[in-house]
Amino acid sequence: CNCGPGKYVKTKCTSTQHAVCEPCAVGAYSSGTNKDSYCTDCTHVHCPSQAFFKSKCTPKADSVCECNEGY
């Protein structure tokens, strides 16, 4: 009854049917196996001016900003 990373539960499982999973939309993610009915919004759409993207948001992982050297 779970969905894998990068997906959410669109329709819950029953005793006769598996859960229906859908991929996360752009700007959202699900990092692990889950029973969630939604994906989580990405934390950073843009990094602050003194930072850069260490990794951008993907359907399976949140975005991570890292400070520039000296900040």
PDB file of N, CA and C in Angstrom, residues 4 8 10 13-15 17 23 25 28 31-32 36-37 39 41 44 46-48 54-55 60 65 67:
ATOM      1  N   GLY A   4       6.650   4.522  -3.873  1.00  0.00           N
ATOM      2  CA  GLY A   4       8.087   4.720  -3.784  1.00  0.00           C
ATOM      3  C   GLY A   4       8.472   6.188  -3.839  1.00  0.00           C
ATOM      4  N   TYR A   8       3.339   9.803  -4.925  1.00  0.00           N
ATOM      5  CA  TYR A   8       2.392   9.901  -3.815  1.00  0.00           C
ATOM      6  C   TYR A   8       1.208   8.974  -4.095  1.00  0.00           C
ATOM      7  N   LYS A  10      -2.332   8.270  -4.945  1.00  0.00           N
ATOM      8  CA  LYS A  10      -3.506   8.917  -5.545  1.00  0.00           C
ATOM      9  C   LYS A  10      -4.775   8.207  -5.075  1.00  0.00           C
ATOM     10  N   CYS A  13      -4.907   1.674  -1.296  1.00  0.00           N
ATOM     11  CA  CYS A  13      -5.109   0.270  -1.609  1.00  0.00           C
ATOM     12  C   CYS A  13      -6.344  -0.254  -0.867  1.00  0.00           C
ATOM     13  N   THR A  14      -6.865  -1.336  -1.371  1.00  0.00           N
ATOM     14  CA  THR A  14      -7.970  -2.041  -0.720  1.00  0.00           C
ATOM     15  C   THR A  14      -7.552  -3.498  -0.592  1.00  0.00           C
ATOM     16  N   SER A  15      -8.443  -4.320  -0.073  1.00  0.00           N
ATOM     17  CA  SER A  15      -8.120  -5.740   0.061  1.00  0.00           C
ATOM     18  C   SER A  15      -7.995  -6.423  -1.297  1.00  0.00           C
ATOM     19  N   GLN A  17      -7.172  -4.420  -4.318  1.00  0.00           N
ATOM     20  CA  GLN A  17      -6.484  -3.577  -5.301  1.00  0.00           C
ATOM     21  C   GLN A  17      -5.279  -2.880  -4.676  1.00  0.00           C
ATOM     22  N   PRO A  23       3.345  10.358  -9.958  1.00  0.00           N
ATOM     23  CA  PRO A  23       4.604  11.077  -9.742  1.00  0.00           C
ATOM     24  C   PRO A  23       4.359  12.465  -9.147  1.00  0.00           C
ATOM     25  N   ALA A  25       4.640  16.413  -8.791  1.00  0.00           N
ATOM     26  CA  ALA A  25       4.668  17.495  -9.777  1.00  0.00           C
ATOM     27  C   ALA A  25       5.997  18.241  -9.678  1.00  0.00           C
ATOM     28  N   ALA A  28       7.894  19.767  -6.300  1.00  0.00           N
ATOM     29  CA  ALA A  28       7.536  18.973  -5.126  1.00  0.00           C
ATOM     30  C   ALA A  28       8.343  17.679  -5.145  1.00  0.00           C
ATOM     31  N   SER A  31      10.801  11.848  -0.673  1.00  0.00           N
ATOM     32  CA  SER A  31      12.141  11.262  -0.610  1.00  0.00           C
ATOM     33  C   SER A  31      12.186   9.788  -0.234  1.00  0.00           C
ATOM     34  N   GLY A  32      11.097   9.225   0.228  1.00  0.00           N
ATOM     35  CA  GLY A  32      11.151   7.824   0.631  1.00  0.00           C
ATOM     36  C   GLY A  32       9.844   7.109   0.337  1.00  0.00           C
ATOM     37  N   ASP A  36       1.702   8.810   1.809  1.00  0.00           N
ATOM     38  CA  ASP A  36       1.199  10.179   1.756  1.00  0.00           C
ATOM     39  C   ASP A  36       0.302  10.405   0.542  1.00  0.00           C
ATOM     40  N   SER A  37      -0.697  11.264   0.728  1.00  0.00           N
ATOM     41  CA  SER A  37      -1.613  11.593  -0.363  1.00  0.00           C
ATOM     42  C   SER A  37      -1.171  12.857  -1.101  1.00  0.00           C
ATOM     43  N   CYS A  39       2.762  15.205  -2.277  1.00  0.00           N
ATOM     44  CA  CYS A  39       4.211  15.384  -2.227  1.00  0.00           C
ATOM     45  C   CYS A  39       4.493  16.684  -1.479  1.00  0.00           C
ATOM     46  N   ASP A  41       6.230  20.304  -0.905  1.00  0.00           N
ATOM     47  CA  ASP A  41       6.792  21.389  -1.719  1.00  0.00           C
ATOM     48  C   ASP A  41       8.287  21.519  -1.464  1.00  0.00           C
ATOM     49  N   HIS A  44      13.459  25.338  -1.425  1.00  0.00           N
ATOM     50  CA  HIS A  44      14.059  26.485  -2.105  1.00  0.00           C
ATOM     51  C   HIS A  44      13.720  26.485  -3.588  1.00  0.00           C
ATOM     52  N   HIS A  46      14.530  29.478  -5.159  1.00  0.00           N
ATOM     53  CA  HIS A  46      15.728  30.272  -5.440  1.00  0.00           C
ATOM     54  C   HIS A  46      16.568  30.286  -4.172  1.00  0.00           C
ATOM     55  N   CYS A  47      17.869  30.271  -4.314  1.00  0.00           N
ATOM     56  CA  CYS A  47      18.758  30.421  -3.159  1.00  0.00           C
ATOM     57  C   CYS A  47      18.979  31.916  -2.910  1.00  0.00           C
ATOM     58  N   PRO A  48      19.260  32.302  -1.664  1.00  0.00           N
ATOM     59  CA  PRO A  48      19.596  33.703  -1.380  1.00  0.00           C
ATOM     60  C   PRO A  48      20.815  34.141  -2.200  1.00  0.00           C
ATOM     61  N   LYS A  54      23.375  23.642  -3.999  1.00  0.00           N
ATOM     62  CA  LYS A  54      24.239  22.471  -3.879  1.00  0.00           C
ATOM     63  C   LYS A  54      23.564  21.336  -4.653  1.00  0.00           C
ATOM     64  N   SER A  55      22.238  21.272  -4.544  1.00  0.00           N
ATOM     65  CA  SER A  55      21.450  20.337  -5.349  1.00  0.00           C
ATOM     66  C   SER A  55      20.054  20.915  -5.540  1.00  0.00           C
ATOM     67  N   LYS A  60      12.527  13.158  -6.153  1.00  0.00           N
ATOM     68  CA  LYS A  60      12.927  12.285  -5.049  1.00  0.00           C
ATOM     69  C   LYS A  60      13.724  12.976  -3.949  1.00  0.00           C
ATOM     70  N   CYS A  65      20.499  24.598  -0.560  1.00  0.00           N
ATOM     71  CA  CYS A  65      21.330  25.772  -0.840  1.00  0.00           C
ATOM     72  C   CYS A  65      22.554  25.719   0.062  1.00  0.00           C
ATOM     73  N   CYS A  67      25.988  28.156   1.338  1.00  0.00           N
ATOM     74  CA  CYS A  67      26.541  29.517   1.342  1.00  0.00           C
ATOM     75  C   CYS A  67      27.795  29.599   0.472  1.00  0.00           C
TER      76      CYS A  67
END
